[in-house]
Coordinates of C-alpha atoms and ligand atoms in Angstrom, one line a residue:
X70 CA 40.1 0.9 -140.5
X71 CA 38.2 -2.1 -139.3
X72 CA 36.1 -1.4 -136.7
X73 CA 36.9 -4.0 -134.3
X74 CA 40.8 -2.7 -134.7
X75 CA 40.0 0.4 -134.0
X76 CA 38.1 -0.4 -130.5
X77 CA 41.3 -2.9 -129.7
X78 CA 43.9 -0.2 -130.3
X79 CA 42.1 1.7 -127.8
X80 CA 41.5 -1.0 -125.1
X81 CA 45.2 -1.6 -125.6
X82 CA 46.2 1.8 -125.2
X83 CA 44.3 2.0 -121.8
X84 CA 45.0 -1.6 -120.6
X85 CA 49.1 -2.0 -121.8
X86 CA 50.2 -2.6 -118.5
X87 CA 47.3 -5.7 -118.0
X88 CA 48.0 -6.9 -121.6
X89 CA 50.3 -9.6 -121.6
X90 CA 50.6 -9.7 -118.2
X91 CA 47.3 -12.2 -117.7
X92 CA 44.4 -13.2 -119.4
X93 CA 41.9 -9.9 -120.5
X94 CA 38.2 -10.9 -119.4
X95 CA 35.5 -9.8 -122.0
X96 CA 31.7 -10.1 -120.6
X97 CA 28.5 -10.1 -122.0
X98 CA 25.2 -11.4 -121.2
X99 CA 21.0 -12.6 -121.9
X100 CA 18.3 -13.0 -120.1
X101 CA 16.7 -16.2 -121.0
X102 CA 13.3 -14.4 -120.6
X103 CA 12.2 -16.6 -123.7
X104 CA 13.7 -16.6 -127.4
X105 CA 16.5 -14.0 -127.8
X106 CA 15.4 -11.1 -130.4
X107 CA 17.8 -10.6 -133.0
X108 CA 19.2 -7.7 -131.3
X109 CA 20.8 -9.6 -128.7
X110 CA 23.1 -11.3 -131.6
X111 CA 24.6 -7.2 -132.3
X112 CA 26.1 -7.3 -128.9
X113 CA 27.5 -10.9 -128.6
X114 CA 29.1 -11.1 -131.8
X115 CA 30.7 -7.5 -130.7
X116 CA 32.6 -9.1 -128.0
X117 CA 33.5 -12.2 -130.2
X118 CA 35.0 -10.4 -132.7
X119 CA 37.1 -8.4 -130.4
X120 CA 38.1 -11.1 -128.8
X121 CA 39.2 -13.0 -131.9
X122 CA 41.2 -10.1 -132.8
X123 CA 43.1 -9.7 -129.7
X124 CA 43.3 -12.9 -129.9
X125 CA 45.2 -12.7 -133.4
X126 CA 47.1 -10.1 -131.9
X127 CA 48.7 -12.9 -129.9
X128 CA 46.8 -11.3 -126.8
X129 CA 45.8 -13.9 -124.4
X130 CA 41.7 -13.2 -123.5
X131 CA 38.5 -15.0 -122.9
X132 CA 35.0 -14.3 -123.5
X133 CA 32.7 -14.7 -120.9
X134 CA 28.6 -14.8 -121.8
X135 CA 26.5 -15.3 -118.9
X136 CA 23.2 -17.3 -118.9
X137 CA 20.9 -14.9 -117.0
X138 CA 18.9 -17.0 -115.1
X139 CA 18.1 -14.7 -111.6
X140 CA 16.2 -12.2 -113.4
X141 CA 12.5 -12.4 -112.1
X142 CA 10.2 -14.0 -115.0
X143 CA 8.0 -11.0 -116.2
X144 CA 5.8 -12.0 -119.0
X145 CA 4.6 -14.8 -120.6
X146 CA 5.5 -15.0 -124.2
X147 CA 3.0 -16.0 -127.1
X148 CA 4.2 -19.4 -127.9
X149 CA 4.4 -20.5 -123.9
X150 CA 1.2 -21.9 -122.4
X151 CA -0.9 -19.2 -120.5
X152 CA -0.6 -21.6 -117.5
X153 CA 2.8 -20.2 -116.9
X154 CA 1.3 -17.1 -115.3
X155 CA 1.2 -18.7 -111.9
X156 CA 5.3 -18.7 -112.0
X157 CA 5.6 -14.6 -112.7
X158 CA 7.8 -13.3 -110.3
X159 CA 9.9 -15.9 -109.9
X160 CA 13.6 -16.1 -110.9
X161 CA 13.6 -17.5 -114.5
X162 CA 15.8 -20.7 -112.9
X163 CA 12.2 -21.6 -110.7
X164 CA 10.0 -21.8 -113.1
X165 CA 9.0 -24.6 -115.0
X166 CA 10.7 -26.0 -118.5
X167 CA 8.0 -25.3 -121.6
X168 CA 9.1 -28.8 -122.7
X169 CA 8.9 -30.7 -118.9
X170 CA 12.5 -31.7 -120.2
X171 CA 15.2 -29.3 -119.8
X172 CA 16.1 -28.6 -116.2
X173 CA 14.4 -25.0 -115.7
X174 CA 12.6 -22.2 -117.9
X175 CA 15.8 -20.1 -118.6
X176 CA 18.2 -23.5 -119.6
X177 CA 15.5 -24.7 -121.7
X178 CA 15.5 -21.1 -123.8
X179 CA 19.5 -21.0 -123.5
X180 CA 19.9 -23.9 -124.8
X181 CA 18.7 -23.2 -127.9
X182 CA 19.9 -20.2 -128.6
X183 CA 23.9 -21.7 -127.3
X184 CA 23.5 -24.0 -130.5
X185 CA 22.8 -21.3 -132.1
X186 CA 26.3 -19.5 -131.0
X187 CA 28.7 -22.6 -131.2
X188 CA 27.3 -23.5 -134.3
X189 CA 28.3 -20.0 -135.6
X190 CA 31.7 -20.6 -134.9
X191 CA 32.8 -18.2 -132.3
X192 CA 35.3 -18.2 -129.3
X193 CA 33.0 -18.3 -126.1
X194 CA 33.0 -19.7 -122.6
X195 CA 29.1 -19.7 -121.5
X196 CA 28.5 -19.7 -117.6
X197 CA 25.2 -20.0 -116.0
X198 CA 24.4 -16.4 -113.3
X199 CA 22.9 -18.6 -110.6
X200 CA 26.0 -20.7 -109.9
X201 CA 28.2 -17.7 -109.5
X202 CA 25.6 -16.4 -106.5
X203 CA 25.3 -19.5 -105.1
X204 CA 28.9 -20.1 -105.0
X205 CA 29.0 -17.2 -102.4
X206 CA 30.8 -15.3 -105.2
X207 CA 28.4 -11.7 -104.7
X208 CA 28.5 -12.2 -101.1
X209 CA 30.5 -9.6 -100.3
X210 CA 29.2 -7.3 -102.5
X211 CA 25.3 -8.0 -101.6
X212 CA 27.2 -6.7 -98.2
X213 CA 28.7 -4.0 -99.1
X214 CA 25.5 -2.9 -101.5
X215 CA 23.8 -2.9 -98.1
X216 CA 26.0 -1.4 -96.0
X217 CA 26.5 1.4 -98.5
X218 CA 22.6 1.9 -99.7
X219 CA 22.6 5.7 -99.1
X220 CA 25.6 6.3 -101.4
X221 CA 24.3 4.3 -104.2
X222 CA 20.9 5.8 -103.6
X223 CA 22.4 9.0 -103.9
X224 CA 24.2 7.8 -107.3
X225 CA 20.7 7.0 -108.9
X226 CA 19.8 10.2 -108.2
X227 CA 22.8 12.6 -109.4
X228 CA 23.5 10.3 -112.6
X229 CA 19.8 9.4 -113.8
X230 CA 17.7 11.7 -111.5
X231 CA 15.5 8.8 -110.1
X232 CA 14.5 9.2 -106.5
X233 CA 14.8 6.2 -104.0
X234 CA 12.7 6.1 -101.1
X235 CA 14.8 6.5 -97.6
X236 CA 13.6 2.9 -96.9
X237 CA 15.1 1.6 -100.0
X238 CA 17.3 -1.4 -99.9
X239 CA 19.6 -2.3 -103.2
X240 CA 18.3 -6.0 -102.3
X241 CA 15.3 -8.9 -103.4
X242 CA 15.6 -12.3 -101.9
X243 CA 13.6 -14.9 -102.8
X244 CA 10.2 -15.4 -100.2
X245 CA 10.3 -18.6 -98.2
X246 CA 6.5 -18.0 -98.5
X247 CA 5.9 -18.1 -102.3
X248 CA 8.9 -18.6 -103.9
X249 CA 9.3 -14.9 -105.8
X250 CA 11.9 -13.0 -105.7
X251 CA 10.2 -9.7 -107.8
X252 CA 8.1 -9.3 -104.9
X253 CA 9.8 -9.0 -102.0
X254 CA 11.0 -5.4 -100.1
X255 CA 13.7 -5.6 -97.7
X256 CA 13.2 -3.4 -95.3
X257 CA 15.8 -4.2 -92.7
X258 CA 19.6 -5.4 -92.3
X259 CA 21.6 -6.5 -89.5
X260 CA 24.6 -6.9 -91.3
X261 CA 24.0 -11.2 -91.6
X262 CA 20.4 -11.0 -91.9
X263 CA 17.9 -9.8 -93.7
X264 CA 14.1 -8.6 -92.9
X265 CA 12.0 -8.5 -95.6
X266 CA 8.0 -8.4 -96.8
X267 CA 6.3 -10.0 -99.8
X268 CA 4.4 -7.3 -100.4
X269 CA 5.1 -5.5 -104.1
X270 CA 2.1 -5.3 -105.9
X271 CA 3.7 -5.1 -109.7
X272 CA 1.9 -4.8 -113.0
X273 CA 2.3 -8.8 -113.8
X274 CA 1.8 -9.9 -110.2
X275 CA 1.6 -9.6 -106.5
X276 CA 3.3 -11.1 -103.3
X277 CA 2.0 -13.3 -101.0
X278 CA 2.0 -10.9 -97.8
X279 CA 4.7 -13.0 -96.1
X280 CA 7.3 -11.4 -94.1
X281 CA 10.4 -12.9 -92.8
X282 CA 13.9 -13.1 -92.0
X283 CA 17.0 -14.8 -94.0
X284 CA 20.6 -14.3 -95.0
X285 CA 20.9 -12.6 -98.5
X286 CA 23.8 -14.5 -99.0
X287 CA 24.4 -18.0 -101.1
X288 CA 22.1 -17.6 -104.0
X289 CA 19.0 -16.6 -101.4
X290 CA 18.8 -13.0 -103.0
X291 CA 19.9 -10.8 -106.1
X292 CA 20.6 -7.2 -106.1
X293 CA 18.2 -4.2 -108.7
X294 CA 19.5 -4.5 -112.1
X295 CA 22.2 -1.7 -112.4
X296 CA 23.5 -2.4 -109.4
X297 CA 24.0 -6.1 -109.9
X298 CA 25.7 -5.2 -113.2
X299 CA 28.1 -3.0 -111.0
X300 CA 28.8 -6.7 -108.7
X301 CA 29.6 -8.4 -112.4
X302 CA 32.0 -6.0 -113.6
X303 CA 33.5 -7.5 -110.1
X304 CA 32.6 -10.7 -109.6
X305 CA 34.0 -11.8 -113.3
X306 CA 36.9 -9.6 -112.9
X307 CA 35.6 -7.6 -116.3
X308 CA 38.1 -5.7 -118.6
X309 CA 36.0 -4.8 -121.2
X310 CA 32.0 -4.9 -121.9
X311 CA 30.1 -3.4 -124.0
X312 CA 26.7 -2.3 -124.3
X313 CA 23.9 -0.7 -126.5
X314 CA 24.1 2.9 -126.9
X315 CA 21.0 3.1 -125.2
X316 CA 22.7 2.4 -121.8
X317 CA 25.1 5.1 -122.4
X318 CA 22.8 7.8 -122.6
X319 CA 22.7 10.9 -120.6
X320 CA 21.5 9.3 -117.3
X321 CA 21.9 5.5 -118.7
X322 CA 22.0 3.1 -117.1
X323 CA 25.6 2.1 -117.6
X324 CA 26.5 5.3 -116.0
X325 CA 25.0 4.1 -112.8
X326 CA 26.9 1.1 -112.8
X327 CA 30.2 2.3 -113.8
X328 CA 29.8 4.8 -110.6
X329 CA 28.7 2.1 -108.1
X330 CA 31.4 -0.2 -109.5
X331 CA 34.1 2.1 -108.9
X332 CA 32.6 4.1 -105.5
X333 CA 30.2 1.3 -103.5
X334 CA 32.7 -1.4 -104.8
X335 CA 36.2 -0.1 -105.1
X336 CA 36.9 -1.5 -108.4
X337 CA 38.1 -0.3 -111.3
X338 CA 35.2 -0.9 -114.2
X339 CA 35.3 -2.6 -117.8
X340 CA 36.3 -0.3 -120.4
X341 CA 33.3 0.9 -122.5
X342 CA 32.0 -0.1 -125.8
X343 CA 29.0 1.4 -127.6
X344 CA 26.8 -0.6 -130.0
X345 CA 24.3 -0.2 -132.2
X346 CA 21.5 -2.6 -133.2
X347 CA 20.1 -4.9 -135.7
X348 CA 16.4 -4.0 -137.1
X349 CA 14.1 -6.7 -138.6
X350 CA 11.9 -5.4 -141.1
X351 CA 9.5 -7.3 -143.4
X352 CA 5.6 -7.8 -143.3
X353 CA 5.9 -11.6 -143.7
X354 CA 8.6 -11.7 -140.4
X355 CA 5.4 -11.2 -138.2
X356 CA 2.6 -13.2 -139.8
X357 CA 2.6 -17.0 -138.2
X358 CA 3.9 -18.6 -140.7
X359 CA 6.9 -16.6 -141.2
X360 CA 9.6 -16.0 -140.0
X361 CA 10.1 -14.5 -136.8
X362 CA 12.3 -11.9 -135.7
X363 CA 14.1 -14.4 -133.0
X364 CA 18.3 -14.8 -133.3
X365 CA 17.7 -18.9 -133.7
X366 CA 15.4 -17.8 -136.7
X367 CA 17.5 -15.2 -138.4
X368 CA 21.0 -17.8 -138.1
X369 CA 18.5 -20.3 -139.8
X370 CA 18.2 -18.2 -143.0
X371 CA 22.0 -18.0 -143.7
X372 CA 25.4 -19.9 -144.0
X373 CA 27.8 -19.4 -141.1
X374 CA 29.8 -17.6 -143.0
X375 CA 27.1 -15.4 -144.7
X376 CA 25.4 -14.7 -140.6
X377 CA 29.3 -13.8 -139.8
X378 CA 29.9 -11.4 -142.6
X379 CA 26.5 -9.1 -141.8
X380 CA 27.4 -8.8 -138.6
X381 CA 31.2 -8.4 -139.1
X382 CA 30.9 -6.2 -141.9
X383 CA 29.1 -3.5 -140.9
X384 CA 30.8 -1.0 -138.0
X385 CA 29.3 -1.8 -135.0
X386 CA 28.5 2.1 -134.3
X387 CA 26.1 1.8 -137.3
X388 CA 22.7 -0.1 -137.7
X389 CA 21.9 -3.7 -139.3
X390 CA 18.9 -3.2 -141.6
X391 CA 17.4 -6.6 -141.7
X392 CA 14.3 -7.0 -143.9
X393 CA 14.7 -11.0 -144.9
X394 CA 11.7 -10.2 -147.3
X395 CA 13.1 -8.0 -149.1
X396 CA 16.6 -7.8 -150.9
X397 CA 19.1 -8.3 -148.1
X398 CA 20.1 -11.8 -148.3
X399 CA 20.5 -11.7 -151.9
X400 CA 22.4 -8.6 -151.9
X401 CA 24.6 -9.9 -148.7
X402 CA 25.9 -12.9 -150.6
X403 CA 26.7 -10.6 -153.3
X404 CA 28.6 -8.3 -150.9
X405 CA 30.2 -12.0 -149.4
X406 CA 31.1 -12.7 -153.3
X407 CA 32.8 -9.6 -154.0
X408 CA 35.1 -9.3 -150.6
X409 CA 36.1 -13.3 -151.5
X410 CA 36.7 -12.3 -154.8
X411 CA 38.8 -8.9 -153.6
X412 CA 40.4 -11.1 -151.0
X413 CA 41.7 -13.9 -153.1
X414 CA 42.0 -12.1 -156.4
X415 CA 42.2 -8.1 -155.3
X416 CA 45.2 -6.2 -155.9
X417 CA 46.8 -3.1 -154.2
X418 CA 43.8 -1.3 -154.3
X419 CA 42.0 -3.5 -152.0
X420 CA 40.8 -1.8 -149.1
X421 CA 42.6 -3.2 -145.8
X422 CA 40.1 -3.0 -143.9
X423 CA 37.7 -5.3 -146.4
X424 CA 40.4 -8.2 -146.0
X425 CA 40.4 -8.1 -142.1
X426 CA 36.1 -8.0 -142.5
X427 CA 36.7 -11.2 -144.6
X428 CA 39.6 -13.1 -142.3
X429 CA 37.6 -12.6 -139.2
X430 CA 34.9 -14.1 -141.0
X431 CA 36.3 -16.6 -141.8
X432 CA 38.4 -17.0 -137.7
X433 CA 37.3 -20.8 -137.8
X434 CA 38.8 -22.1 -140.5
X435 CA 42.0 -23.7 -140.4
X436 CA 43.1 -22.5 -143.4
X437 CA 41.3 -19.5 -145.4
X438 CA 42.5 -20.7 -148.5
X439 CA 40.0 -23.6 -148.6
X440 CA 37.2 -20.4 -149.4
X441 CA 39.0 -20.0 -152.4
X442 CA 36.1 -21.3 -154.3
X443 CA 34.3 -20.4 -157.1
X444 CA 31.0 -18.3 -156.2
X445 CA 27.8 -18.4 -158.5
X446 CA 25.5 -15.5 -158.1
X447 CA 22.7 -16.7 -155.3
X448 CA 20.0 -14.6 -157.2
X449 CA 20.7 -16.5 -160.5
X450 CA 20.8 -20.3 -158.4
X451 CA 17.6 -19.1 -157.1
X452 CA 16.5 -18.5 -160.3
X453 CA 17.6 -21.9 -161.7
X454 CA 16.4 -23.8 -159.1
X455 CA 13.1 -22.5 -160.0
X456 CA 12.9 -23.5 -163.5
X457 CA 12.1 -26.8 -164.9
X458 CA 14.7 -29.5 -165.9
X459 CA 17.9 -27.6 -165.0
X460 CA 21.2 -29.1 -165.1
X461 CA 22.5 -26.9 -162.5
X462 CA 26.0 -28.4 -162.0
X463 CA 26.2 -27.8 -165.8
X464 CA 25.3 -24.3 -166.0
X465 CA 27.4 -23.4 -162.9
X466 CA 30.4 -25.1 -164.8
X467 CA 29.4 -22.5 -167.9
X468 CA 29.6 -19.6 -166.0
X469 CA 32.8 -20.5 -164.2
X470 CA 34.4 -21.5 -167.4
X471 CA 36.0 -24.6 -166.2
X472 CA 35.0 -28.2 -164.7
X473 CA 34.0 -27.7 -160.8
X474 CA 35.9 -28.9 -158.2
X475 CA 34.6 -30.5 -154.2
X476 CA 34.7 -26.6 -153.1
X477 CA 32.8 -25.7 -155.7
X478 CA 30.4 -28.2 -155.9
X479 CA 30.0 -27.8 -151.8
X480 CA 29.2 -23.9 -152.3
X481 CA 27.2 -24.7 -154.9
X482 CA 24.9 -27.5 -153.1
X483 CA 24.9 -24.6 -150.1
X484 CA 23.4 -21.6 -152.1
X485 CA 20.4 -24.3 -153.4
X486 CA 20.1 -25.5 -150.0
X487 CA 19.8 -21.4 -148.9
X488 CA 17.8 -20.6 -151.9
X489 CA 15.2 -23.1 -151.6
X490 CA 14.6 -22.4 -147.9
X491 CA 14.5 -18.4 -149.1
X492 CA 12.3 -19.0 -151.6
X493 CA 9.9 -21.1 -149.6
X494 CA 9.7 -18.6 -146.4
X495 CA 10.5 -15.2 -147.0
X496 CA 11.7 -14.3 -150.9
X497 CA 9.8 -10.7 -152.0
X498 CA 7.4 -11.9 -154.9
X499 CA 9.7 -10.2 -157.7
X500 CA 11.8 -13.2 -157.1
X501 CA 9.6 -15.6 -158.0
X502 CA 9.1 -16.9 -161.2
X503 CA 7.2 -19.9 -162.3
X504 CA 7.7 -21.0 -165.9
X505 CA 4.1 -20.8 -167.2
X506 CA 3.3 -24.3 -169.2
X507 CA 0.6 -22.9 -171.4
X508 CA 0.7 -19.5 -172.9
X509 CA 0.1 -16.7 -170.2
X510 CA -2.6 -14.7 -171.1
X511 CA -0.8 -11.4 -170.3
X512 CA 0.5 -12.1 -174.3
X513 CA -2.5 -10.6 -175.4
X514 CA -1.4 -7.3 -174.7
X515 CA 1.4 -7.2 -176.9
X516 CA 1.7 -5.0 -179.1
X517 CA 3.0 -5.2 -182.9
X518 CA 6.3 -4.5 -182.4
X519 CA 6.8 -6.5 -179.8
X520 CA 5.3 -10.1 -181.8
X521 CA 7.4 -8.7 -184.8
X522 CA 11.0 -9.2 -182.1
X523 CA 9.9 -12.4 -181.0
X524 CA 9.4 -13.8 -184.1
X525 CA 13.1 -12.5 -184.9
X526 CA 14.0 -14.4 -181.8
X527 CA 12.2 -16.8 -182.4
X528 CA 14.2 -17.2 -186.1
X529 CA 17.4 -16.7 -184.3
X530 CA 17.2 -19.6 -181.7
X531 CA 16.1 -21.8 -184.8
X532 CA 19.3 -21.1 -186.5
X533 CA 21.2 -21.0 -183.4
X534 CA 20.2 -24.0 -181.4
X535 CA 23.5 -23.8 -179.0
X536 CA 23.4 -19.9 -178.7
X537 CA 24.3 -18.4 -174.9
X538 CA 22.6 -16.3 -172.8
X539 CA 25.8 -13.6 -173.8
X540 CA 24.2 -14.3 -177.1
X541 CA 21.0 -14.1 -177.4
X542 CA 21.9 -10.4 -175.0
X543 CA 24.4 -9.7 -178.1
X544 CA 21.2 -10.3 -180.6
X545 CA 19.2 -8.3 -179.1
X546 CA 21.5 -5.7 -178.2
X547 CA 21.7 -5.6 -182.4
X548 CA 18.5 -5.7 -183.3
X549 CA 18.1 -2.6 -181.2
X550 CA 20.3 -0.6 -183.0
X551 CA 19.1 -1.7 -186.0
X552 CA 15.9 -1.5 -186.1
X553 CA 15.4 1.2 -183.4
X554 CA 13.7 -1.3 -180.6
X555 CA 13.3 -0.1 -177.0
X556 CA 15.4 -2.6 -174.7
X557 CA 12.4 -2.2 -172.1
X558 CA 10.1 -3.2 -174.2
X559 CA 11.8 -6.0 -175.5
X560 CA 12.2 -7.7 -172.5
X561 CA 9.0 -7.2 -171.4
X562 CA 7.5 -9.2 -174.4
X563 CA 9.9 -12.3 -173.6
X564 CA 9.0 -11.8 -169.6
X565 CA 5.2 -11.4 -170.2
X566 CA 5.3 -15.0 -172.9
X567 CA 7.5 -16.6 -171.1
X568 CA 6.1 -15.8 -166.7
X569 CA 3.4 -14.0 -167.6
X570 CA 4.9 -10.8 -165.6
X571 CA 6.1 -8.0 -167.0
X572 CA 9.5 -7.9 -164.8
X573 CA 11.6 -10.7 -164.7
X574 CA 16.2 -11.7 -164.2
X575 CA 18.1 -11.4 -166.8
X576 CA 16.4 -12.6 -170.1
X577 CA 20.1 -14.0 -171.2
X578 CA 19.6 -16.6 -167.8
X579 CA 16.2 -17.0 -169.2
X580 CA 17.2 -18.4 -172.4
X581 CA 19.6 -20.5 -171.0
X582 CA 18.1 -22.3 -168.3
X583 CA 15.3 -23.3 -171.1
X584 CA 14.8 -25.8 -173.7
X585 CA 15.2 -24.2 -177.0
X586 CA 12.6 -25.7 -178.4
X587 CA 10.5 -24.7 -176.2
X588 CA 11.4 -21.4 -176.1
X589 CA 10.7 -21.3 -180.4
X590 CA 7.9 -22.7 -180.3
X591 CA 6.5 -20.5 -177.2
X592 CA 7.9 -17.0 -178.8
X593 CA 5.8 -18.1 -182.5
X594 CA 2.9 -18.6 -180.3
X595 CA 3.3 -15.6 -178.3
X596 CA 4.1 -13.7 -181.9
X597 CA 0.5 -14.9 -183.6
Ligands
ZN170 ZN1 5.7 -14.4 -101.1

């Protein structure tokens, strides 16, 4: 079963009487810290895709994703000035844009990454934290988090073991002194006001030694992380959010929240979902040049519909291997080509749950139909579009058998676009092949058997000017048998006198994306 149907028959099950009734609220969130990580992409796509199919299910439902703005800024990332330093502590929404341009620090990183999201097609409505708290809409649980710090002290402790100090208070507001927030202490409430000193000395900075009074209420404070996520189950009326396993581990955090949301605040929380995470792999992914491992910079290496399959395709309860340097984008859009093709052209045996994987791909489009198109292998167009002189439309039009029609010709335009850009940033050096103009000097190393076949070929292509890439595999497939050639080797001779490497694509794509006289006259070179 898909798994996003699986995780909706069981919200269902446990929220029938809500369903139908009004509209189901699913929540998830960032912090706009600085460029999202990949991982964050695993979580928001979850609640897309759920949301999509209760959606389909003719169950009305929104999905909220908060821009975290009110988290304190911690650290100043690589690519931000150093300057920035002077600004730790502060809520991400007070510091300074990078750019001078957008309106704060955490809009400025949101805003890129949002493109990122609505360009990928999903149903979403964003909403930015800060306006909910200073609509007055955590008031009354920044009260009640007060009133009741004992019991929620008391729930850190018998969930996740961690000891609060007596003095504790589930509280930060912002000093009128220096402008942090990660600072402060509160250590006193009268039930409107409260006291407070600026006196945390934290790893990344230190407060200002100012001590004062104010209201918490109106946007003036925030509450410690799980406890806040409690108020947001509350404030957003939450039916379902998910998080990372992590969370939900003996003494996570999400524990702690659940428990403050249902005993501090009286309401009933979101119904759980556990997810696992996306990992970046590659050597080149770190380097400068390369490509990071931020979510803007993954999207950028794939298709919207190739970014939606990985992360559709593979059960959320299981890991996303990315390694963009290695073989996974080649061998997604092979995955892609084969679900199309099972989709479109599949019979019985199709597994259900590969056609849902490929419809909720797919959500946006008005009509699936229109991805009926015909799909050349990406590894092979990367391959063309490497060698000199190819007609690329015309070879395309071979291997489909028939003339190309505007979806074609579309997909096909897209896989050179996605090639190119593979090849130039992150492609794994086996898929690089440069047609060498002179002959490479790895031919010296042949042996005799191996001038003796390319003569033969060599012969072949003479009297076969038109032959195929099926043919000239059929030739040597032949010759083989006949006279007692090892395949290996054999393909080795046309790599090495052809790239000068002794691995190479299939010799058959070889042959036909070059001229065949050049190809005779390089293999009687190659053979002297
Ligand atoms: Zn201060």
């Amino acid at each position: 079963m898909f798994w996003a149907d699986s995780i909706v028959d069981d919200f269902l099950a446990a929220y029938e009487e809500e369903a139908g009734k009004r509209k189901l609220i699913l929540r998830d969130e960032k912090t706009l810290s600085g460029r999202p990580h990949v991982g964050s992409l695993r979580s928001f796509v979850m609640h897309a895709v759920l949301s999509d199919v209760l959606h389909s299910r003719g169950v009305d439902n929104v999905f909220y994703y908060e821009i975290n703005d009110t988290d304190a800024f911690d650290s100043v990332p690589s690519y931000v000035d150093s300057s920035w330093s002077e600004h730790l502590g502060k809520r991400l929404k007070d510091v300074p844009s990078p750019d001078g341009k957008a309106e704060n620090y955490a809009i400025y990183f949101a805003n890129e990454y949002t493109e990122v999201l609505k360009d990928a097609k999903f149903n979403v409505e964003f909403y930015v934290s800060s306006e909910r708290y200073e609509a007055g809409e955590y008031d009354k649980y920044i009260a009640l988090a007060l009133d009741n710090k004992d019991k929620i002290r008391e729930i850190y402790k018998e969930v996740s073991g961690s000891q609060k100090d007596e003095s504790w208070y589930p509280c930060q507001v912002i000093c009128d002194g220096c402008g942090k927030i990660a600072t402060t202490r509160v250590t006193g409430w009268d039930g409107e006001k409260v006291q407070y000193s600026c006196d945390a000395k934290l790893k990344y900075t230190q407060g200002c030694s100012h001590s004062g009074e104010k209201s918490p209420f109106g946007g003036n404070a925030t509450m410690p992380w799980k406890v806040e996520w409690a108020a947001k189950f509350c404030v957003v009326k939450v039916d379902l959010e998910g998080a990372g396993k992590d969370h939900y581990a003996a003494g996570g955090s999400r524990h702690v929240s659940n428990r403050i949301c249902e005993e501090v605040f009286d309401h009933k929380h979101p119904f759980d979902v556990r997810h696992e995470f996306i990992l970046m792999e590659g050597s080149k992914m770190s380097s400068s040049s390369g490509v990071g491992a931020t979510a803007v910079d993954l999207y950028q290496l794939l298709p919207r519909y190739l970014f939606r399959f990985m992360m559709i395709q593979k059960d959320v309860m299981k890991t996303i291997n990315f390694s963009p340097d290695g073989d996974t984008i080649p061998v997604l859009f092979d995955q892609y080509d084969e679900a199309c093709n099972d989709y479109f052209n599949g019979g019985e045996d199709v597994i259900e749950h590969k056609n849902r994987i490929f419809e909720f791909t797919h959500y946006y489009e008005d009509d699936i139909k229109k991805r009926n198109r015909f799909l050349p292998r990406f590894s092979q167009i990367s391959f063309y579009s490497q060698m000199p002189h190819v007609d690329m439309e015309k070879r395309v039009e071979e291997m489909k058998g028939a003339e190309l029609n505007d979806l074609d010709k579309e997909e096909l335009e897209l896989r050179v676009k996605y090639s190119e850009k593979w090849l130039e940033t992150c492609s794994p050096e086996k898929y690089i092949y440069k047609l060498r103009e002179d002959l490479p000097e790895e031919c010296a190393n042949l042996d005799e058997e191996q001038k003796g076949f390319l003569k033969l070929l060599a012969e072949y292509l003479e009297e076969n000017p038109a032959a195929t890439g099926h043919d000239v595999q059929t030739f040597i497939h032949d010759k083989k048998k006949e006279l007692g050639f090892q395949p290996a080797v054999i393909f080795r001779a046309i790599y090495a006198s052809l790239l000068g490497k002794d691995s190479g694509p299939k010799a058959g794509w070889l042959i036909e994306a070059l001229d065949n006289q050049f190809l005779i006259n390089r293999f009687k070179e190659a053979a002297k």
